[in-house]
Coordinates of C-alpha atoms and ligand atoms in Angstrom, one line a residue:
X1 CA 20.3 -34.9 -33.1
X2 CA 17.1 -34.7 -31.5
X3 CA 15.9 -38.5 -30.5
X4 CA 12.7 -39.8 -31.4
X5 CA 11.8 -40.2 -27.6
X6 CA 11.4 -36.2 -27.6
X7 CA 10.0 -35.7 -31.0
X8 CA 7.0 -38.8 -29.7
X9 CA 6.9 -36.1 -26.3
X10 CA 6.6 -33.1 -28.1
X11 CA 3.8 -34.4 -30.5
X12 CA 1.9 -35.7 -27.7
X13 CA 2.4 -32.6 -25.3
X14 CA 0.8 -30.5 -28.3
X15 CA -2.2 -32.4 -28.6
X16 CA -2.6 -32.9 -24.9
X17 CA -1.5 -30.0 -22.8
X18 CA -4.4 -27.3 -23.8
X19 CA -7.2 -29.7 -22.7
X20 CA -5.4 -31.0 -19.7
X21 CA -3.2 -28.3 -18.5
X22 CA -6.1 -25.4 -17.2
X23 CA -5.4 -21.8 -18.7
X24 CA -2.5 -23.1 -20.5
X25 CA -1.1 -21.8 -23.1
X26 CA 2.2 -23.4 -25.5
X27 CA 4.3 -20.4 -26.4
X28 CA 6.8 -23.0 -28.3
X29 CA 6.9 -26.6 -28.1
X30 CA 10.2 -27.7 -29.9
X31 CA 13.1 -29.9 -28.9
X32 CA 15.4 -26.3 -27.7
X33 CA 12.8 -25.7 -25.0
X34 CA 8.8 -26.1 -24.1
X35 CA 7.3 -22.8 -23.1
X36 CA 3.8 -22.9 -21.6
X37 CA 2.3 -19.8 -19.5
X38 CA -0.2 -20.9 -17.4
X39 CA -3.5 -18.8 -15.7
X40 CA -5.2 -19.3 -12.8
X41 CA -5.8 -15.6 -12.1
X42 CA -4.0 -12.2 -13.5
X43 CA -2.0 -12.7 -10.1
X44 CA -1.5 -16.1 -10.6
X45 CA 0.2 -16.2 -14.0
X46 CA 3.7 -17.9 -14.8
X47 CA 5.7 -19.0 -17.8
X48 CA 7.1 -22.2 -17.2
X49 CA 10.2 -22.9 -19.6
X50 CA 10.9 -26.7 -19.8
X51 CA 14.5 -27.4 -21.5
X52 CA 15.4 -31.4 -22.1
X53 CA 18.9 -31.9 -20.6
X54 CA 21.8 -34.4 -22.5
X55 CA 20.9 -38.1 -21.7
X56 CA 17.0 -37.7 -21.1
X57 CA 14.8 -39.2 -20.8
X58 CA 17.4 -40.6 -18.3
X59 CA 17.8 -37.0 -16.9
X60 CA 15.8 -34.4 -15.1
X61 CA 14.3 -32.2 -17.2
X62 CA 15.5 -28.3 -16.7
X63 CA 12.7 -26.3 -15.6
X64 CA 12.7 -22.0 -14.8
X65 CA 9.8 -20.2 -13.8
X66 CA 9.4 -16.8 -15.0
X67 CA 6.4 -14.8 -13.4
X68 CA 5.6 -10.8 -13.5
X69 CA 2.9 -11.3 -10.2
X70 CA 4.7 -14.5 -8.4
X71 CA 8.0 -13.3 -6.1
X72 CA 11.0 -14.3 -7.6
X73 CA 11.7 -16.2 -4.8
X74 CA 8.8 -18.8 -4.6
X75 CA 9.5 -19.2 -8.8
X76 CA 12.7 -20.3 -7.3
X77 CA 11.5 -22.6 -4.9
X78 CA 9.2 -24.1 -7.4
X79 CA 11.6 -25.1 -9.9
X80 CA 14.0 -26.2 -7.0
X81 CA 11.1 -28.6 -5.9
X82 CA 10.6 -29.5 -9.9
X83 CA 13.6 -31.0 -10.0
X84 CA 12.9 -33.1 -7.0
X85 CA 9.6 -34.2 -8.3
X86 CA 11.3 -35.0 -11.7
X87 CA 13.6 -37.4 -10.5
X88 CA 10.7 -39.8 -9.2
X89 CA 10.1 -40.3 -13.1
X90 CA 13.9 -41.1 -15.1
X91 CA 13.3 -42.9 -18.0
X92 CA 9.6 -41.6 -18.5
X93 CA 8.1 -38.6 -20.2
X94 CA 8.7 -35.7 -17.9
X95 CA 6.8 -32.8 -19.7
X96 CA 3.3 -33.2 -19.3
X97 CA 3.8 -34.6 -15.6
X98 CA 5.9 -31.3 -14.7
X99 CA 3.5 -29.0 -15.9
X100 CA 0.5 -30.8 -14.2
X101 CA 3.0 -30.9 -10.9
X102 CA 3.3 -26.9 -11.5
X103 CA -0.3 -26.3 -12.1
X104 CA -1.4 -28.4 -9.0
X105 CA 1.0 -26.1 -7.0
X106 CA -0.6 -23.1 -8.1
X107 CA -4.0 -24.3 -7.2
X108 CA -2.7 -25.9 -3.9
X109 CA -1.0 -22.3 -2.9
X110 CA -3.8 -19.5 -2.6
X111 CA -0.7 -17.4 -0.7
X112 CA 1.5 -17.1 -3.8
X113 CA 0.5 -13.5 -4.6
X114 CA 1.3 -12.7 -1.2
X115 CA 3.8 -14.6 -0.2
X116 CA 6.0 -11.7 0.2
X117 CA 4.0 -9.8 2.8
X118 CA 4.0 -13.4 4.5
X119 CA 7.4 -12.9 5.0
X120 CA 7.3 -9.5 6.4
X121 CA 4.2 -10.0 8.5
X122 CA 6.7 -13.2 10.2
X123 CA 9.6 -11.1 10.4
X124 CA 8.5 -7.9 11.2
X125 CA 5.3 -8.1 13.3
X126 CA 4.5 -11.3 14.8
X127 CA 6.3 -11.8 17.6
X128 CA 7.2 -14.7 20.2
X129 CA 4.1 -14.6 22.5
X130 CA 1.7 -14.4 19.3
X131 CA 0.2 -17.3 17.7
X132 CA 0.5 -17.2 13.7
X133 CA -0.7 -20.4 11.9
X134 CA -1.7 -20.7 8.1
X135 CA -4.2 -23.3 6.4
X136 CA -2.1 -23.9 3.1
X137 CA -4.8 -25.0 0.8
X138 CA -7.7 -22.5 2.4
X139 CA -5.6 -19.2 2.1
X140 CA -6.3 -18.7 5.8
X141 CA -4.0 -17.1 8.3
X142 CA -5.2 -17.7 12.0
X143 CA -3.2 -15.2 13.5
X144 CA -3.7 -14.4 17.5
X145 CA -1.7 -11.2 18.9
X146 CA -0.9 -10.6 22.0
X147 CA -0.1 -7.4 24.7
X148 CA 0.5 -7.7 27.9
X149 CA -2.8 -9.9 28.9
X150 CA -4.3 -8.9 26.0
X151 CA -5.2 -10.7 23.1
X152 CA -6.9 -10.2 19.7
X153 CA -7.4 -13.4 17.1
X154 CA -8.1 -12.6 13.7
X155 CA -8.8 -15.2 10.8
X156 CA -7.7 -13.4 7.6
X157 CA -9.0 -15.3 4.0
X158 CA -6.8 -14.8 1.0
X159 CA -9.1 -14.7 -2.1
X160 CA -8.3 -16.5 -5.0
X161 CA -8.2 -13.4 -7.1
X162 CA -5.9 -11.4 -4.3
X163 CA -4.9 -9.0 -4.6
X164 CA -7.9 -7.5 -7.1
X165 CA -10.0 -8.4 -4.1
X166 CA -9.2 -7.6 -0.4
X167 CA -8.2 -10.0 2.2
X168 CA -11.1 -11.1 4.3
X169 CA -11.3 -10.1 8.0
X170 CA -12.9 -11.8 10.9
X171 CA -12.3 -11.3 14.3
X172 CA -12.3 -14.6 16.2
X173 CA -11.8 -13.9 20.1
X174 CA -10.0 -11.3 22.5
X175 CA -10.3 -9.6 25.5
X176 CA -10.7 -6.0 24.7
X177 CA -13.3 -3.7 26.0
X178 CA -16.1 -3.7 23.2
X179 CA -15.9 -0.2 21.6
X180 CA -11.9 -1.4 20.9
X181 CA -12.9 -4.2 19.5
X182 CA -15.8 -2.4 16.7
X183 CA -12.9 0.2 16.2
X184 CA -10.3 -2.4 15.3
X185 CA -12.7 -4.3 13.2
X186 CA -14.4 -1.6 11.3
X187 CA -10.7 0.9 10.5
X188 CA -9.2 -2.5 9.8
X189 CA -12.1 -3.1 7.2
X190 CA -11.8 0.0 5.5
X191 CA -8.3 -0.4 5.5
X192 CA -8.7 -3.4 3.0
X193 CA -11.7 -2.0 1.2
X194 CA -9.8 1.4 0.7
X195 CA -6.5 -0.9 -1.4
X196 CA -9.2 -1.9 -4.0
X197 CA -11.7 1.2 -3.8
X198 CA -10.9 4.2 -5.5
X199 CA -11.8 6.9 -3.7
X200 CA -15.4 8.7 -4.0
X201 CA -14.0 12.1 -4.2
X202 CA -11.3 12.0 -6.8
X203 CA -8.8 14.8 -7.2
X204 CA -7.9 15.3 -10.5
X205 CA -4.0 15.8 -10.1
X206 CA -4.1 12.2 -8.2
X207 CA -2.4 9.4 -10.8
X208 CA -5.1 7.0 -11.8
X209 CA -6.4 4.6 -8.8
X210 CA -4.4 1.3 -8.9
X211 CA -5.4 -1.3 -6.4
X212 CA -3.0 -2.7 -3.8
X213 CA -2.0 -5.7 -1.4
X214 CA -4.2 -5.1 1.7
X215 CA -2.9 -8.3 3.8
X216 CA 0.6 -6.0 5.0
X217 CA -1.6 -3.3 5.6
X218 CA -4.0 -4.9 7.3
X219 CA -1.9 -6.6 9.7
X220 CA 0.3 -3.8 10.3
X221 CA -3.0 -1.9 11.5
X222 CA -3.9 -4.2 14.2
X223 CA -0.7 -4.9 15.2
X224 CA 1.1 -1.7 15.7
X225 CA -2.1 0.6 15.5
X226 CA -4.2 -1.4 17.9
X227 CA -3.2 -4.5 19.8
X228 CA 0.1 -3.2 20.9
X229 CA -0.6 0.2 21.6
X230 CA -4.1 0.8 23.6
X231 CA -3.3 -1.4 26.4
X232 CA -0.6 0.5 27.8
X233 CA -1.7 3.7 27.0
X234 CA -2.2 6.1 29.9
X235 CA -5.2 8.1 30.3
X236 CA -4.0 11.7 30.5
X237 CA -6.2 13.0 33.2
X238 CA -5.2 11.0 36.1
X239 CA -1.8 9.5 34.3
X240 CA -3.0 6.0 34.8
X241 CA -2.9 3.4 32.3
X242 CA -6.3 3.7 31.0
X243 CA -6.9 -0.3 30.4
X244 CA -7.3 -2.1 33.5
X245 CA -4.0 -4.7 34.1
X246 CA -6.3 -7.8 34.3
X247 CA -8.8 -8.2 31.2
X248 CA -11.3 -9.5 33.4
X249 CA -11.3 -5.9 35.1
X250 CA -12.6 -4.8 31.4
X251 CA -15.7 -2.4 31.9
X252 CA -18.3 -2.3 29.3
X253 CA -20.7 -0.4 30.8
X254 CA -20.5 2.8 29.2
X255 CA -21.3 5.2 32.4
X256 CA -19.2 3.7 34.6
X257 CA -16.0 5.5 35.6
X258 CA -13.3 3.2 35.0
X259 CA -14.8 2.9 31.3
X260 CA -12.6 3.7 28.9
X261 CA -13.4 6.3 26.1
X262 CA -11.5 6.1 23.0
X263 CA -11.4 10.1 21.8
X264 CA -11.5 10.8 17.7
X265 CA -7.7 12.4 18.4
X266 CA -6.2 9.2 19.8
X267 CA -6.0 9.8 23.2
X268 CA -7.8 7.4 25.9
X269 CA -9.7 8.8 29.2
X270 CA -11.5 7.1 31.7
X271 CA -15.1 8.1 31.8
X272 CA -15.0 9.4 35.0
X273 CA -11.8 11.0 34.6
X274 CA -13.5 12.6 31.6
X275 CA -16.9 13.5 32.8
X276 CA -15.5 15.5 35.6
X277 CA -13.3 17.4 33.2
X278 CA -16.2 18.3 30.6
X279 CA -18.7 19.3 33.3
X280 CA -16.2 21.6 35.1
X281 CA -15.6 24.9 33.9
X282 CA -13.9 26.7 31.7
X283 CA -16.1 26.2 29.2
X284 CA -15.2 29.1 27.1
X285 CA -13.7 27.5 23.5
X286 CA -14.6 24.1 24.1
X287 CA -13.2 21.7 25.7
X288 CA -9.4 20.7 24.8
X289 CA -7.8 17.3 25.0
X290 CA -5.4 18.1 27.7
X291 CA -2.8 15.8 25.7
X292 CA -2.5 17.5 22.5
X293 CA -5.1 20.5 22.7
X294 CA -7.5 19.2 20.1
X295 CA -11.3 20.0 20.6
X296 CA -12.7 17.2 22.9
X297 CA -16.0 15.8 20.7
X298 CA -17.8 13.2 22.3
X299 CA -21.8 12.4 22.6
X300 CA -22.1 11.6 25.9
X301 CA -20.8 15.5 26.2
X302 CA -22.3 16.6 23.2
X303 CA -23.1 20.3 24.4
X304 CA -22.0 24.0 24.0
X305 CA -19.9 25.8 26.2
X306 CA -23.1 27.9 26.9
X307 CA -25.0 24.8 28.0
X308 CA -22.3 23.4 29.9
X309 CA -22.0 26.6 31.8
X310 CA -25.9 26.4 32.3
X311 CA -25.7 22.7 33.4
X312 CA -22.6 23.8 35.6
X313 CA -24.3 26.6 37.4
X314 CA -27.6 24.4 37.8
X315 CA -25.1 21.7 39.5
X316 CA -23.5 24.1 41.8
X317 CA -26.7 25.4 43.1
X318 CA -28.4 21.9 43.8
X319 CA -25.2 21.4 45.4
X320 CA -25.1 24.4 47.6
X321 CA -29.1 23.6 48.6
X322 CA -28.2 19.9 49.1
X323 CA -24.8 21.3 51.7
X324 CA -27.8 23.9 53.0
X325 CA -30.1 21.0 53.7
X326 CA -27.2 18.8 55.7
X327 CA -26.2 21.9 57.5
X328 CA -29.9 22.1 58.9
X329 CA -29.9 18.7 59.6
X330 CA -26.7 19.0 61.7
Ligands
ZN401 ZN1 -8.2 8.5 34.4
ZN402 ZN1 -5.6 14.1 22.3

């Protein structure tokens, strides 16, 4: 026997839910169960099924969340807090007031398509000197990492249509030399823009593009890639750590010898370290990263072994004229 209290409910969720529920839909609307799938975005989509239990009104309505975008374990947590919220309103209509309480949460959470790379990001890469704090309502991670005396802050915006659209990327502070800090930004920015970009050149056995979650990736990338690894990396000429152990020793100027010089194979060399190896012979080949035997490409040395051997010659002579002129002097 269904009472008249839930027929009055249904009747009035029908003729109110479409204009005050946003992107609702009422998949069925009868005394069994209340179905309504609600859109915010295609990644924010969720069925909400609302069952009444025995004795309501003077009961908490049973409410599941079923979503194909939204991790099953925040639909969990939503219905877990539904229950909560319903128990403020015994003896009322519950429907209508749920499904406002679910919609408000979806609008109130811009992390819920992402709320599983949250979790790894907290588990897996921030770490107990780091500072990792989230604005809620924004979608904004704040998100300062930390090496030795090194730090990088980045303020990371979660769109509203994540993950169709890439996570935003701003760098807000650190205390890396400059040419680190345009190499972290800029890979870090392709990074995101490659998860939603097909590629340009397309190769015709590749599966069709499909976009993909970019936060992970992104914070991976300046984690593992970036912050963490260059500031203890040696340089492999004199087998120093290339970085200098205070930040304030950080040299920017690029001819100066203790400047570091990030190479296109990985490997870091101090400029002077460096320019004494590419202006010394052997030239023949090229010059080879003494690390891992890659060709050594670099403007500052962008020359041929020929004019290298020229330059080299030219340098020995003005040497041997300059040691001519101090022996005359002696
Ligand atoms: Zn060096
Ligand atoms: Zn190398």
């Amino acid at each position: 026997m269904t009472s008249a209290f839930i027929k009055e409910e249904l009747a009035d969720v029908k003729k109110r839910c479409l204009q005050e529920i946003q992107g609702s839909e009422i998949i069925a609307c009868h005394p069994v169960s209340v179905r309504i799938r609600m859109t915010r975005t295609e990644f924010k989509k969720l069925e909400a099924c609302l069952q009444f239990s025995e004795g309501y009104p003077n009961t908490v309505i049973v409410v599941e969340i079923k979503s194909k975008t939204i991790p099953e374990k925040l639909c969990e947590g939503l219905a877990r807090i539904c229950d909560e919220e319903a128990k403020k309103i015994l003896g009322q209509q519950q429907v209508m007031h749920m499904l406002k309480f679910i919609r408000q949460f979806i609008d109130d959470n811009p992390f819920t398509p992402c709320s599983n790379e949250l979790t790894y990001i907290k588990k897996e890469l921030v770490m107990e000197q780091d500072t990792f704090k989230t604005k809620q309502k924004a979608g904004v991670i704040i998100y300062t990492i930390k090496m030795s005396d090194y730090y990088f802050k980045v303020k990371l915006t979660v769109p509203d249509n994540y993950p169709e659209e890439p996570v935003i990327i701003e760098e807000t502070g650190n205390n890396f030399p400059a040419i680190f800090v345009k190499m972290f930004k800029s890979q870090s920015e392709e990074i995101a823009r490659q998860c939603v970009t097909p590629p340009l050149k397309k190769n015709p056995k590749d599966p069709p593009f499909q976009f993909k979650p970019s936060l992970q990736l992104v914070c991976k990338f300046l984690v593992t890639d970036c912050v963490r690894k260059y500031p203890v990396e040696i340089c492999h000429l004199c087998n120093e750590k290339a970085f200098p152990k205070k930040p304030e020793h950080v040299v920017n100027e690029p001819m100066h010898g203790r400047h570091v010089e990030w190479m296109y194979c990985g490997h870091l060399f101090h400029h002077g370290c460096l320019d004494d190896y590419m202006t010394t012979p052997p030239f023949t080949g090229g010059k080879k990263c003494p690390k891992c035997g890659k060709r050594l490409y670099h403007n500052k040395w962008n020359v041929t072994p020929k004019l290298a051997e020229d330059r080299w010659a030219h340098h020995q002579a003005r040497q041997r004229e300059l040691e001519e002129v101090t022996d005359f002097l002696q």
